[in-house]
PDB file of C-alpha atoms in Angstrom:
ATOM      1  CA  MET A   1       0.138  -0.036  -0.085  1.00  0.00           C
ATOM      2  CA  CYS A   2       1.313   3.448  -0.882  1.00  0.00           C
ATOM      3  CA  ALA A   3       1.613   6.380   1.328  1.00  0.00           C
ATOM      4  CA  THR A   4      -0.231   8.650   0.145  1.00  0.00           C
ATOM      5  CA  GLN A   5       1.501  12.087  -0.982  1.00  0.00           C
ATOM      6  CA  ALA A   6      -0.114  15.898  -0.546  1.00  0.00           C
ATOM      7  CA  PRO A   7      -0.933  17.754  -3.004  1.00  0.00           C
ATOM      8  CA  VAL A   8       0.927  20.181  -4.581  1.00  0.00           C
ATOM      9  CA  PRO A   9       0.497  23.969  -4.788  1.00  0.00           C
ATOM     10  CA  PRO A  10       0.032  25.079  -8.330  1.00  0.00           C
ATOM     11  CA  PRO A  11       2.896  27.762  -9.430  1.00  0.00           C
ATOM     12  CA  SER A  12       1.952  30.938  -9.753  1.00  0.00           C
ATOM     13  CA  GLN A  13       0.854  32.907 -12.284  1.00  0.00           C
ATOM     14  CA  PRO A  14       3.003  35.558 -13.819  1.00  0.00           C
ATOM     15  CA  GLY A  15       1.775  39.730 -12.374  1.00  0.00           C
ATOM     16  CA  THR A  16       0.630  37.730  -9.615  1.00  0.00           C
ATOM     17  CA  SER A  17       2.224  37.555  -6.056  1.00  0.00           C
ATOM     18  CA  SER A  18       1.598  34.043  -3.642  1.00  0.00           C
ATOM     19  CA  PRO A  19       0.256  35.335  -0.292  1.00  0.00           C
ATOM     20  CA  PRO A  20       2.205  35.651   2.803  1.00  0.00           C
ATOM     21  CA  THR A  21       2.874  32.465   4.861  1.00  0.00           C
ATOM     22  CA  PRO A  22       1.369  32.842   7.994  1.00  0.00           C
ATOM     23  CA  ALA A  23       3.765  33.119  10.879  1.00  0.00           C
ATOM     24  CA  ALA A  24       3.578  30.113  13.101  1.00  0.00           C
ATOM     25  CA  SER A  25       2.662  30.642  16.997  1.00  0.00           C
ATOM     26  CA  GLY A  26       4.843  32.111  18.765  1.00  0.00           C
ATOM     27  CA  ASP A  27       7.085  33.768  16.617  1.00  0.00           C
ATOM     28  CA  VAL A  28       7.160  38.143  16.112  1.00  0.00           C
ATOM     29  CA  PRO A  29       8.023  39.742  13.014  1.00  0.00           C
ATOM     30  CA  SER A  30      11.430  40.998  13.016  1.00  0.00           C
ATOM     31  CA  GLN A  31      12.113  44.454  13.284  1.00  0.00           C
ATOM     32  CA  ARG A  32      15.288  47.130  11.528  1.00  0.00           C
ATOM     33  CA  ARG A  33      17.080  48.857  14.444  1.00  0.00           C
ATOM     34  CA  ALA A  34      17.964  52.215  12.775  1.00  0.00           C
ATOM     35  CA  PRO A  35      21.887  51.922  12.475  1.00  0.00           C
ATOM     36  CA  VAL A  36      23.941  53.363  15.507  1.00  0.00           C
ATOM     37  CA  PRO A  37      26.020  56.943  14.601  1.00  0.00           C
ATOM     38  CA  PRO A  38      29.308  56.406  15.096  1.00  0.00           C
ATOM     39  CA  VAL A  39      30.546  58.138  18.814  1.00  0.00           C
ATOM     40  CA  ALA A  40      33.032  60.643  18.274  1.00  0.00           C
ATOM     41  CA  ALA A  41      36.312  59.860  19.368  1.00  0.00           C
ATOM     42  CA  ALA A  42      37.697  62.830  22.235  1.00  0.00           C
ATOM     43  CA  THR A  43      40.903  64.546  20.501  1.00  0.00           C
ATOM     44  CA  PRO A  44      43.980  65.273  22.001  1.00  0.00           C
ATOM     45  CA  ASP A  45      43.276  69.308  21.353  1.00  0.00           C
ATOM     46  CA  THR A  46      40.140  69.566  23.300  1.00  0.00           C
ATOM     47  CA  PRO A  47      40.673  71.677  26.176  1.00  0.00           C
ATOM     48  CA  THR A  48      40.179  70.170  29.595  1.00  0.00           C
ATOM     49  CA  ARG A  49      39.653  71.995  32.945  1.00  0.00           C
ATOM     50  CA  PRO A  50      39.522  69.979  35.940  1.00  0.00           C
ATOM     51  CA  VAL A  51      36.500  69.740  37.739  1.00  0.00           C
ATOM     52  CA  GLY A  52      38.157  70.033  41.471  1.00  0.00           C
ATOM     53  CA  ILE A  53      38.167  73.837  40.261  1.00  0.00           C
ATOM     54  CA  GLU A  54      34.946  75.133  40.452  1.00  0.00           C
ATOM     55  CA  THR A  55      34.551  72.926  43.806  1.00  0.00           C
ATOM     56  CA  GLY A  56      37.505  75.339  45.475  1.00  0.00           C
ATOM     57  CA  ILE A  57      36.324  78.103  44.735  1.00  0.00           C
ATOM     58  CA  ALA A  58      32.368  77.283  46.207  1.00  0.00           C
ATOM     59  CA  ALA A  59      34.990  76.533  49.259  1.00  0.00           C
ATOM     60  CA  MET A  60      36.233  80.151  49.209  1.00  0.00           C
ATOM     61  CA  ALA A  61      33.020  80.943  48.878  1.00  0.00           C
ATOM     62  CA  ASP A  62      31.896  79.158  51.440  1.00  0.00           C
ATOM     63  CA  SER A  63      34.842  80.928  54.188  1.00  0.00           C
ATOM     64  CA  LEU A  64      33.335  84.375  52.916  1.00  0.00           C
ATOM     65  CA  SER A  65      29.933  83.222  53.734  1.00  0.00           C
ATOM     66  CA  ALA A  66      31.119  81.933  57.309  1.00  0.00           C
ATOM     67  CA  CYS A  67      33.314  85.282  58.151  1.00  0.00           C
ATOM     68  CA  ALA A  68      29.173  87.358  57.638  1.00  0.00           C
ATOM     69  CA  ASP A  69      28.266  84.491  59.454  1.00  0.00           C
ATOM     70  CA  THR A  70      30.186  85.223  62.561  1.00  0.00           C
ATOM     71  CA  LEU A  71      29.828  88.846  62.056  1.00  0.00           C
ATOM     72  CA  HIS A  72      26.518  88.570  62.495  1.00  0.00           C
ATOM     73  CA  GLU A  73      26.752  86.828  65.240  1.00  0.00           C
ATOM     74  CA  ARG A  74      28.912  89.147  67.037  1.00  0.00           C
ATOM     75  CA  ILE A  75      27.077  92.289  66.345  1.00  0.00           C
ATOM     76  CA  MET A  76      24.073  90.615  67.850  1.00  0.00           C
ATOM     77  CA  GLN A  77      25.991  90.155  70.834  1.00  0.00           C
ATOM     78  CA  ALA A  78      26.597  93.063  71.124  1.00  0.00           C
ATOM     79  CA  ILE A  79      23.321  95.067  70.397  1.00  0.00           C
ATOM     80  CA  ARG A  80      21.980  92.373  73.259  1.00  0.00           C
ATOM     81  CA  GLN A  81      24.814  94.140  75.657  1.00  0.00           C
ATOM     82  CA  ARG A  82      23.648  97.495  75.362  1.00  0.00           C
ATOM     83  CA  PRO A  83      23.087  98.712  78.497  1.00  0.00           C
ATOM     84  CA  PRO A  84      19.806  99.951  79.567  1.00  0.00           C
ATOM     85  CA  ALA A  85      19.078 103.893  79.596  1.00  0.00           C
ATOM     86  CA  PRO A  86      21.153 105.853  81.791  1.00  0.00           C
ATOM     87  CA  PRO A  87      19.486 106.589  84.928  1.00  0.00           C
ATOM     88  CA  ALA A  88      18.492 110.075  85.821  1.00  0.00           C
ATOM     89  CA  ASP A  89      21.029 112.637  86.532  1.00  0.00           C
ATOM     90  CA  THR A  90      22.092 112.172  90.385  1.00  0.00           C
ATOM     91  CA  GLY A  91      24.991 114.899  90.378  1.00  0.00           C
ATOM     92  CA  GLN A  92      26.859 112.263  90.963  1.00  0.00           C
ATOM     93  CA  ASP A  93      29.848 110.544  87.873  1.00  0.00           C
ATOM     94  CA  PRO A  94      28.266 106.956  87.327  1.00  0.00           C
ATOM     95  CA  ALA A  95      30.734 104.475  87.861  1.00  0.00           C
ATOM     96  CA  PRO A  96      33.519 103.638  85.053  1.00  0.00           C
ATOM     97  CA  ASP A  97      33.122 100.207  83.618  1.00  0.00           C
ATOM     98  CA  ALA A  98      36.162  97.969  83.057  1.00  0.00           C
ATOM     99  CA  ALA A  99      34.293  95.830  80.472  1.00  0.00           C
ATOM    100  CA  PRO A 100      35.947  96.051  77.093  1.00  0.00           C
ATOM    101  CA  GLU A 101      33.862  97.821  74.497  1.00  0.00           C
ATOM    102  CA  LEU A 102      32.092  95.393  72.230  1.00  0.00           C
ATOM    103  CA  ALA A 103      30.986  93.550  75.768  1.00  0.00           C
ATOM    104  CA  ARG A 104      29.180  96.740  76.847  1.00  0.00           C
ATOM    105  CA  GLY A 105      26.959  96.656  73.078  1.00  0.00           C
ATOM    106  CA  MET A 106      27.445  99.053  70.601  1.00  0.00           C
ATOM    107  CA  THR A 107      25.566 101.963  69.192  1.00  0.00           C
ATOM    108  CA  GLN A 108      22.953 101.600  67.275  1.00  0.00           C
ATOM    109  CA  ALA A 109      25.048 103.828  64.369  1.00  0.00           C
ATOM    110  CA  ASP A 110      27.611 101.278  64.770  1.00  0.00           C
ATOM    111  CA  ALA A 111      25.882  98.169  64.627  1.00  0.00           C
ATOM    112  CA  GLN A 112      23.942  99.478  61.541  1.00  0.00           C
ATOM    113  CA  ALA A 113      27.382  99.913  59.731  1.00  0.00           C
ATOM    114  CA  LEU A 114      28.188  96.347  60.727  1.00  0.00           C
ATOM    115  CA  PHE A 115      24.829  95.249  59.161  1.00  0.00           C
ATOM    116  CA  ASP A 116      26.012  96.858  55.984  1.00  0.00           C
ATOM    117  CA  GLN A 117      29.376  95.111  55.643  1.00  0.00           C
ATOM    118  CA  GLU A 118      28.324  91.877  56.520  1.00  0.00           C
ATOM    119  CA  VAL A 119      25.528  92.180  53.597  1.00  0.00           C
ATOM    120  CA  LEU A 120      28.268  93.670  51.037  1.00  0.00           C
ATOM    121  CA  LEU A 121      30.324  90.005  51.977  1.00  0.00           C
ATOM    122  CA  ARG A 122      27.500  88.140  51.375  1.00  0.00           C
ATOM    123  CA  GLN A 123      27.253  89.590  48.052  1.00  0.00           C
ATOM    124  CA  CYS A 124      30.639  88.946  47.059  1.00  0.00           C
ATOM    125  CA  ALA A 125      30.295  85.314  48.402  1.00  0.00           C
ATOM    126  CA  ASN A 126      27.566  84.923  46.382  1.00  0.00           C
ATOM    127  CA  THR A 127      29.213  86.341  43.264  1.00  0.00           C
ATOM    128  CA  LEU A 128      32.025  83.679  44.078  1.00  0.00           C
ATOM    129  CA  TYR A 129      28.882  81.045  44.236  1.00  0.00           C
ATOM    130  CA  VAL A 130      27.445  82.159  40.897  1.00  0.00           C
ATOM    131  CA  GLN A 131      30.396  82.859  38.339  1.00  0.00           C
ATOM    132  CA  ALA A 132      32.731  79.858  39.898  1.00  0.00           C
ATOM    133  CA  ALA A 133      32.497  78.143  36.052  1.00  0.00           C
ATOM    134  CA  VAL A 134      33.755  81.715  34.581  1.00  0.00           C
ATOM    135  CA  LEU A 135      36.376  82.497  37.687  1.00  0.00           C
ATOM    136  CA  ALA A 136      38.238  78.964  37.071  1.00  0.00           C
ATOM    137  CA  THR A 137      39.795  79.983  34.472  1.00  0.00           C
ATOM    138  CA  SER A 138      40.834  83.142  35.483  1.00  0.00           C
ATOM    139  CA  GLY A 139      43.291  81.721  37.939  1.00  0.00           C
ATOM    140  CA  LEU A 140      41.124  82.558  41.153  1.00  0.00           C
ATOM    141  CA  ASP A 141      41.740  78.443  42.143  1.00  0.00           C
ATOM    142  CA  SER A 142      45.525  79.596  42.745  1.00  0.00           C
ATOM    143  CA  VAL A 143      44.924  81.525  46.171  1.00  0.00           C
ATOM    144  CA  ARG A 144      42.541  79.085  47.821  1.00  0.00           C
ATOM    145  CA  ALA A 145      44.849  77.737  50.108  1.00  0.00           C
ATOM    146  CA  GLU A 146      46.448  81.540  51.166  1.00  0.00           C
ATOM    147  CA  LEU A 147      42.759  82.916  51.061  1.00  0.00           C
ATOM    148  CA  MET A 148      41.372  79.687  53.311  1.00  0.00           C
ATOM    149  CA  GLU A 149      44.031  79.884  56.065  1.00  0.00           C
ATOM    150  CA  VAL A 150      43.864  84.237  56.190  1.00  0.00           C
ATOM    151  CA  THR A 151      39.897  83.634  55.922  1.00  0.00           C
ATOM    152  CA  ALA A 152      39.790  81.321  58.839  1.00  0.00           C
ATOM    153  CA  SER A 153      42.458  83.168  60.777  1.00  0.00           C
ATOM    154  CA  ALA A 154      40.039  86.603  60.459  1.00  0.00           C
ATOM    155  CA  ARG A 155      36.781  84.646  61.214  1.00  0.00           C
ATOM    156  CA  ASP A 156      38.780  83.965  64.889  1.00  0.00           C
ATOM    157  CA  THR A 157      39.440  87.433  65.133  1.00  0.00           C
ATOM    158  CA  LEU A 158      36.115  88.622  64.440  1.00  0.00           C
ATOM    159  CA  ARG A 159      35.399  86.095  67.615  1.00  0.00           C
ATOM    160  CA  HIS A 160      37.367  87.964  70.055  1.00  0.00           C
ATOM    161  CA  VAL A 161      38.070  91.463  69.218  1.00  0.00           C
ATOM    162  CA  ALA A 162      37.328  93.384  71.767  1.00  0.00           C
ATOM    163  CA  ARG A 163      36.704  97.035  69.771  1.00  0.00           C
ATOM    164  CA  VAL A 164      34.000  98.292  67.501  1.00  0.00           C
ATOM    165  CA  GLN A 165      36.102 100.043  65.448  1.00  0.00           C
ATOM    166  CA  ALA A 166      38.576  96.869  65.064  1.00  0.00           C
ATOM    167  CA  LEU A 167      35.601  95.174  64.186  1.00  0.00           C
ATOM    168  CA  VAL A 168      34.486  97.549  61.616  1.00  0.00           C
ATOM    169  CA  ALA A 169      38.177  97.450  60.234  1.00  0.00           C
ATOM    170  CA  LEU A 170      38.428  93.511  59.963  1.00  0.00           C
ATOM    171  CA  ALA A 171      35.212  93.531  58.859  1.00  0.00           C
ATOM    172  CA  ALA A 172      35.687  96.390  55.863  1.00  0.00           C
ATOM    173  CA  ASP A 173      38.872  94.526  54.904  1.00  0.00           C
ATOM    174  CA  LEU A 174      37.075  91.278  54.223  1.00  0.00           C
ATOM    175  CA  VAL A 175      34.972  93.214  51.865  1.00  0.00           C
ATOM    176  CA  ALA A 176      37.533  94.737  49.922  1.00  0.00           C
ATOM    177  CA  LEU A 177      39.173  91.493  49.454  1.00  0.00           C
ATOM    178  CA  ALA A 178      35.311  89.800  49.069  1.00  0.00           C
ATOM    179  CA  GLY A 179      35.153  92.300  46.095  1.00  0.00           C
ATOM    180  CA  ALA A 180      38.645  91.710  44.220  1.00  0.00           C
ATOM    181  CA  LEU A 181      38.298  88.353  44.093  1.00  0.00           C
ATOM    182  CA  ALA A 182      34.562  88.359  42.779  1.00  0.00           C
ATOM    183  CA  ALA A 183      35.292  91.241  40.252  1.00  0.00           C
ATOM    184  CA  GLY A 184      38.575  92.738  40.655  1.00  0.00           C
ATOM    185  CA  PRO A 185      41.704  91.658  38.369  1.00  0.00           C
ATOM    186  CA  PRO A 186      43.752  88.637  39.260  1.00  0.00           C
ATOM    187  CA  ALA A 187      46.298  91.502  40.031  1.00  0.00           C
ATOM    188  CA  GLN A 188      44.542  92.866  42.773  1.00  0.00           C
ATOM    189  CA  TRP A 189      43.734  89.512  44.944  1.00  0.00           C
ATOM    190  CA  PRO A 190      47.399  89.144  46.763  1.00  0.00           C
ATOM    191  CA  ALA A 191      47.430  92.519  48.334  1.00  0.00           C
ATOM    192  CA  ALA A 192      43.710  92.307  49.138  1.00  0.00           C
ATOM    193  CA  ILE A 193      44.856  88.969  50.656  1.00  0.00           C
ATOM    194  CA  ARG A 194      48.097  90.610  52.814  1.00  0.00           C
ATOM    195  CA  GLN A 195      45.426  93.771  54.199  1.00  0.00           C
ATOM    196  CA  VAL A 196      43.465  91.494  55.722  1.00  0.00           C
ATOM    197  CA  ARG A 197      46.347  89.429  57.287  1.00  0.00           C
ATOM    198  CA  ASP A 198      47.899  92.269  58.510  1.00  0.00           C
ATOM    199  CA  ARG A 199      45.505  93.461  59.701  1.00  0.00           C
ATOM    200  CA  VAL A 200      44.436  90.090  61.794  1.00  0.00           C
ATOM    201  CA  THR A 201      48.146  90.295  62.977  1.00  0.00           C
ATOM    202  CA  ALA A 202      47.916  93.560  64.182  1.00  0.00           C
ATOM    203  CA  LEU A 203      44.750  93.178  65.965  1.00  0.00           C
ATOM    204  CA  ARG A 204      46.778  90.041  68.141  1.00  0.00           C
ATOM    205  CA  GLN A 205      49.677  92.445  69.024  1.00  0.00           C
ATOM    206  CA  PRO A 206      49.077  92.199  72.994  1.00  0.00           C
ATOM    207  CA  GLY A 207      47.120  95.300  74.443  1.00  0.00           C
ATOM    208  CA  PRO A 208      43.228  96.110  73.553  1.00  0.00           C
ATOM    209  CA  ALA A 209      42.368  95.335  70.536  1.00  0.00           C
TER     210      ALA A 209
END
Protein backbone atom coordinates (compact mmCIF):
# COMPACT_ATOMS: atom_id res chain seq x y z
CA MET A 1 0.00 0.00 0.00
CA CYS A 2 1.52 3.32 -1.01
CA ALA A 3 1.67 6.44 1.17
CA THR A 4 -0.62 9.26 0.19
CA GLN A 5 1.28 12.25 -1.23
CA ALA A 6 0.38 15.81 -0.23
CA PRO A 7 -1.12 17.85 -3.04
CA VAL A 8 1.33 20.13 -4.84
CA PRO A 9 0.16 23.80 -5.08
CA PRO A 10 -0.20 25.10 -8.59
CA PRO A 11 2.53 27.42 -9.87
CA SER A 12 1.90 31.13 -9.49
CA GLN A 13 0.75 32.98 -12.51
CA PRO A 14 2.79 35.90 -13.87
CA GLY A 15 1.73 39.23 -12.44
CA THR A 16 0.36 37.69 -9.28
CA SER A 17 2.03 37.24 -5.93
CA SER A 18 1.75 34.36 -3.56
CA PRO A 19 -0.15 35.07 -0.38
CA PRO A 20 2.16 35.57 2.63
CA THR A 21 2.76 32.52 4.70
CA PRO A 22 1.16 33.08 8.12
CA ALA A 23 3.63 33.25 10.97
CA ALA A 24 3.72 30.37 13.32
CA SER A 25 2.22 30.84 16.76
CA GLY A 26 4.66 32.66 19.09
CA ASP A 27 6.82 34.05 16.28
CA VAL A 28 7.48 37.80 16.36
CA PRO A 29 8.08 39.52 13.06
CA SER A 30 11.59 40.85 12.88
CA GLN A 31 11.98 44.66 13.00
CA ARG A 32 14.66 46.70 11.39
CA ARG A 33 16.77 48.84 13.72
CA ALA A 34 18.05 52.24 12.72
CA PRO A 35 21.81 52.28 12.37
CA VAL A 36 23.61 53.66 15.46
CA PRO A 37 25.84 56.63 14.57
CA PRO A 38 29.47 56.13 15.52
CA VAL A 39 30.68 57.90 18.67
CA ALA A 40 33.18 60.60 17.93
CA ALA A 41 36.48 59.91 19.60
CA ALA A 42 37.89 62.59 21.89
CA THR A 43 40.70 64.47 20.27
CA PRO A 44 43.81 65.45 22.23
CA ASP A 45 43.27 69.06 21.17
CA THR A 46 40.06 69.37 23.21
CA PRO A 47 40.80 71.60 26.25
CA THR A 48 39.87 70.11 29.59
CA ARG A 49 39.57 71.79 33.01
CA PRO A 50 39.77 69.91 36.30
CA VAL A 51 36.32 69.68 37.83
CA GLY A 52 37.80 70.34 41.28
CA ILE A 53 38.53 73.98 40.47
CA GLU A 54 34.87 75.04 40.67
CA THR A 55 34.57 73.12 43.93
CA GLY A 56 37.58 75.01 45.27
CA ILE A 57 36.05 78.36 44.37
CA ALA A 58 32.82 77.34 46.09
CA ALA A 59 34.90 76.52 49.18
CA MET A 60 36.36 80.03 49.08
CA ALA A 61 32.84 81.43 48.89
CA ASP A 62 31.92 79.25 51.86
CA SER A 63 34.79 80.75 53.86
CA LEU A 64 33.61 84.30 53.11
CA SER A 65 30.04 83.38 54.03
CA ALA A 66 31.33 81.92 57.29
CA CYS A 67 33.05 85.25 58.03
CA ALA A 68 29.73 87.01 57.41
CA ASP A 69 28.01 84.58 59.79
CA THR A 70 30.58 85.25 62.51
CA LEU A 71 30.28 89.00 61.99
CA HIS A 72 26.49 88.76 62.31
CA GLU A 73 26.79 86.77 65.54
CA ARG A 74 29.16 89.37 67.00
CA ILE A 75 26.85 92.24 66.05
CA MET A 76 23.83 90.55 67.62
CA GLN A 77 25.82 89.76 70.75
CA ALA A 78 26.84 93.40 71.12
CA ILE A 79 23.28 94.61 70.53
CA ARG A 80 21.97 92.33 73.28
CA GLN A 81 24.63 93.64 75.64
CA ARG A 82 23.70 97.26 75.05
CA PRO A 83 23.18 98.85 78.48
CA PRO A 84 19.77 100.24 79.45
CA ALA A 85 19.05 103.95 79.33
CA PRO A 86 21.09 105.89 81.89
CA PRO A 87 19.29 106.82 85.10
CA ALA A 88 18.26 110.37 85.91
CA ASP A 89 21.07 112.77 86.76
CA THR A 90 21.94 112.42 90.42
CA GLY A 91 24.83 114.85 90.39
CA GLN A 92 27.37 112.04 90.71
CA ASP A 93 29.68 110.67 88.07
CA PRO A 94 28.81 107.13 87.00
CA ALA A 95 31.20 104.38 88.07
CA PRO A 96 33.70 103.47 85.33
CA ASP A 97 33.05 100.24 83.52
CA ALA A 98 36.13 98.07 83.17
CA ALA A 99 34.53 95.70 80.67
CA PRO A 100 35.84 95.73 77.08
CA GLU A 101 34.09 98.10 74.72
CA LEU A 102 32.15 95.48 72.75
CA ALA A 103 31.13 93.74 75.95
CA ARG A 104 29.25 96.95 76.82
CA GLY A 105 27.33 96.83 73.54
CA MET A 106 27.42 99.15 70.54
CA THR A 107 25.46 102.08 69.24
CA GLN A 108 22.72 101.72 66.67
CA ALA A 109 24.85 103.58 64.12
CA ASP A 110 27.77 101.20 64.60
CA ALA A 111 25.49 98.19 64.38
CA GLN A 112 23.93 99.47 61.15
CA ALA A 113 27.36 100.12 59.60
CA LEU A 114 28.44 96.57 60.43
CA PHE A 115 25.19 95.12 59.09
CA ASP A 116 25.92 96.92 55.81
CA GLN A 117 29.39 95.34 55.72
CA GLU A 118 27.85 91.94 56.36
CA VAL A 119 25.47 92.36 53.43
CA LEU A 120 28.31 93.35 51.09
CA LEU A 121 30.36 90.38 52.23
CA ARG A 122 27.49 88.00 51.48
CA GLN A 123 26.88 89.58 48.08
CA CYS A 124 30.50 89.05 47.08
CA ALA A 125 30.39 85.45 48.31
CA ASN A 126 27.23 84.87 46.26
CA THR A 127 29.04 86.22 43.19
CA LEU A 128 31.73 83.60 43.67
CA TYR A 129 29.06 80.88 43.88
CA VAL A 130 27.25 82.03 40.74
CA GLN A 131 30.34 82.70 38.62
CA ALA A 132 32.42 79.72 39.76
CA ALA A 133 32.62 78.31 36.23
CA VAL A 134 33.81 81.64 34.81
CA LEU A 135 36.21 82.40 37.64
CA ALA A 136 37.72 78.92 37.34
CA THR A 137 39.44 80.09 34.15
CA SER A 138 40.77 83.31 35.72
CA GLY A 139 43.35 81.69 37.98
CA LEU A 140 41.40 82.30 41.18
CA ASP A 141 42.03 78.76 42.36
CA SER A 142 45.74 79.59 42.61
CA VAL A 143 45.13 81.67 45.79
CA ARG A 144 42.72 79.21 47.39
CA ALA A 145 45.06 77.84 50.08
CA GLU A 146 46.22 81.32 51.10
CA LEU A 147 42.67 82.66 51.16
CA MET A 148 41.34 79.77 53.24
CA GLU A 149 44.12 80.32 55.79
CA VAL A 150 43.62 84.08 56.09
CA THR A 151 39.82 83.92 56.29
CA ALA A 152 40.02 81.28 59.02
CA SER A 153 42.31 83.60 61.01
CA ALA A 154 40.00 86.54 60.36
CA ARG A 155 36.97 84.57 61.51
CA ASP A 156 38.69 83.72 64.79
CA THR A 157 39.67 87.36 65.26
CA LEU A 158 36.09 88.49 64.64
CA ARG A 159 35.01 86.33 67.57
CA HIS A 160 37.52 87.82 70.03
CA VAL A 161 38.16 91.43 69.00
CA ALA A 162 37.21 93.81 71.81
CA ARG A 163 36.78 97.23 70.16
CA VAL A 164 34.03 98.35 67.82
CA GLN A 165 36.39 100.21 65.50
CA ALA A 166 38.64 97.17 65.20
CA LEU A 167 35.62 95.08 64.25
CA VAL A 168 34.57 97.67 61.68
CA ALA A 169 38.08 97.86 60.18
CA LEU A 170 38.45 94.08 59.88
CA ALA A 171 34.99 93.76 58.34
CA ALA A 172 35.89 96.44 55.78
CA ASP A 173 39.10 94.61 54.86
CA LEU A 174 37.16 91.36 54.36
CA VAL A 175 34.66 93.14 52.11
CA ALA A 176 37.52 94.61 50.06
CA LEU A 177 39.07 91.15 49.74
CA ALA A 178 35.77 89.55 48.70
CA GLY A 179 35.17 92.29 46.15
CA ALA A 180 38.64 91.87 44.67
CA LEU A 181 38.12 88.13 44.30
CA ALA A 182 34.66 88.49 42.77
CA ALA A 183 35.30 91.33 40.35
CA GLY A 184 38.83 92.64 40.59
CA PRO A 185 41.74 91.71 38.30
CA PRO A 186 44.07 88.95 39.54
CA ALA A 187 46.80 91.51 40.18
CA GLN A 188 44.72 92.89 43.09
CA TRP A 189 44.26 89.58 44.90
CA PRO A 190 47.62 89.31 46.70
CA ALA A 191 47.37 92.87 48.08
CA ALA A 192 43.81 92.29 49.34
CA ILE A 193 44.82 89.04 51.05
CA ARG A 194 47.89 90.71 52.56
CA GLN A 195 45.74 93.56 53.93
CA VAL A 196 43.50 91.15 55.84
CA ARG A 197 46.49 89.19 57.13
CA ASP A 198 48.22 92.37 58.35
CA ARG A 199 45.04 93.52 60.07
CA VAL A 200 44.61 90.19 61.84
CA THR A 201 48.26 90.23 62.92
CA ALA A 202 47.94 93.76 64.33
CA LEU A 203 44.74 92.93 66.22
CA ARG A 204 46.38 89.90 67.79
CA GLN A 205 49.19 91.95 69.27
CA PRO A 206 49.19 92.38 73.07
CA GLY A 207 47.05 95.25 74.26
CA PRO A 208 43.46 96.29 73.60
CA ALA A 209 42.16 95.04 70.29
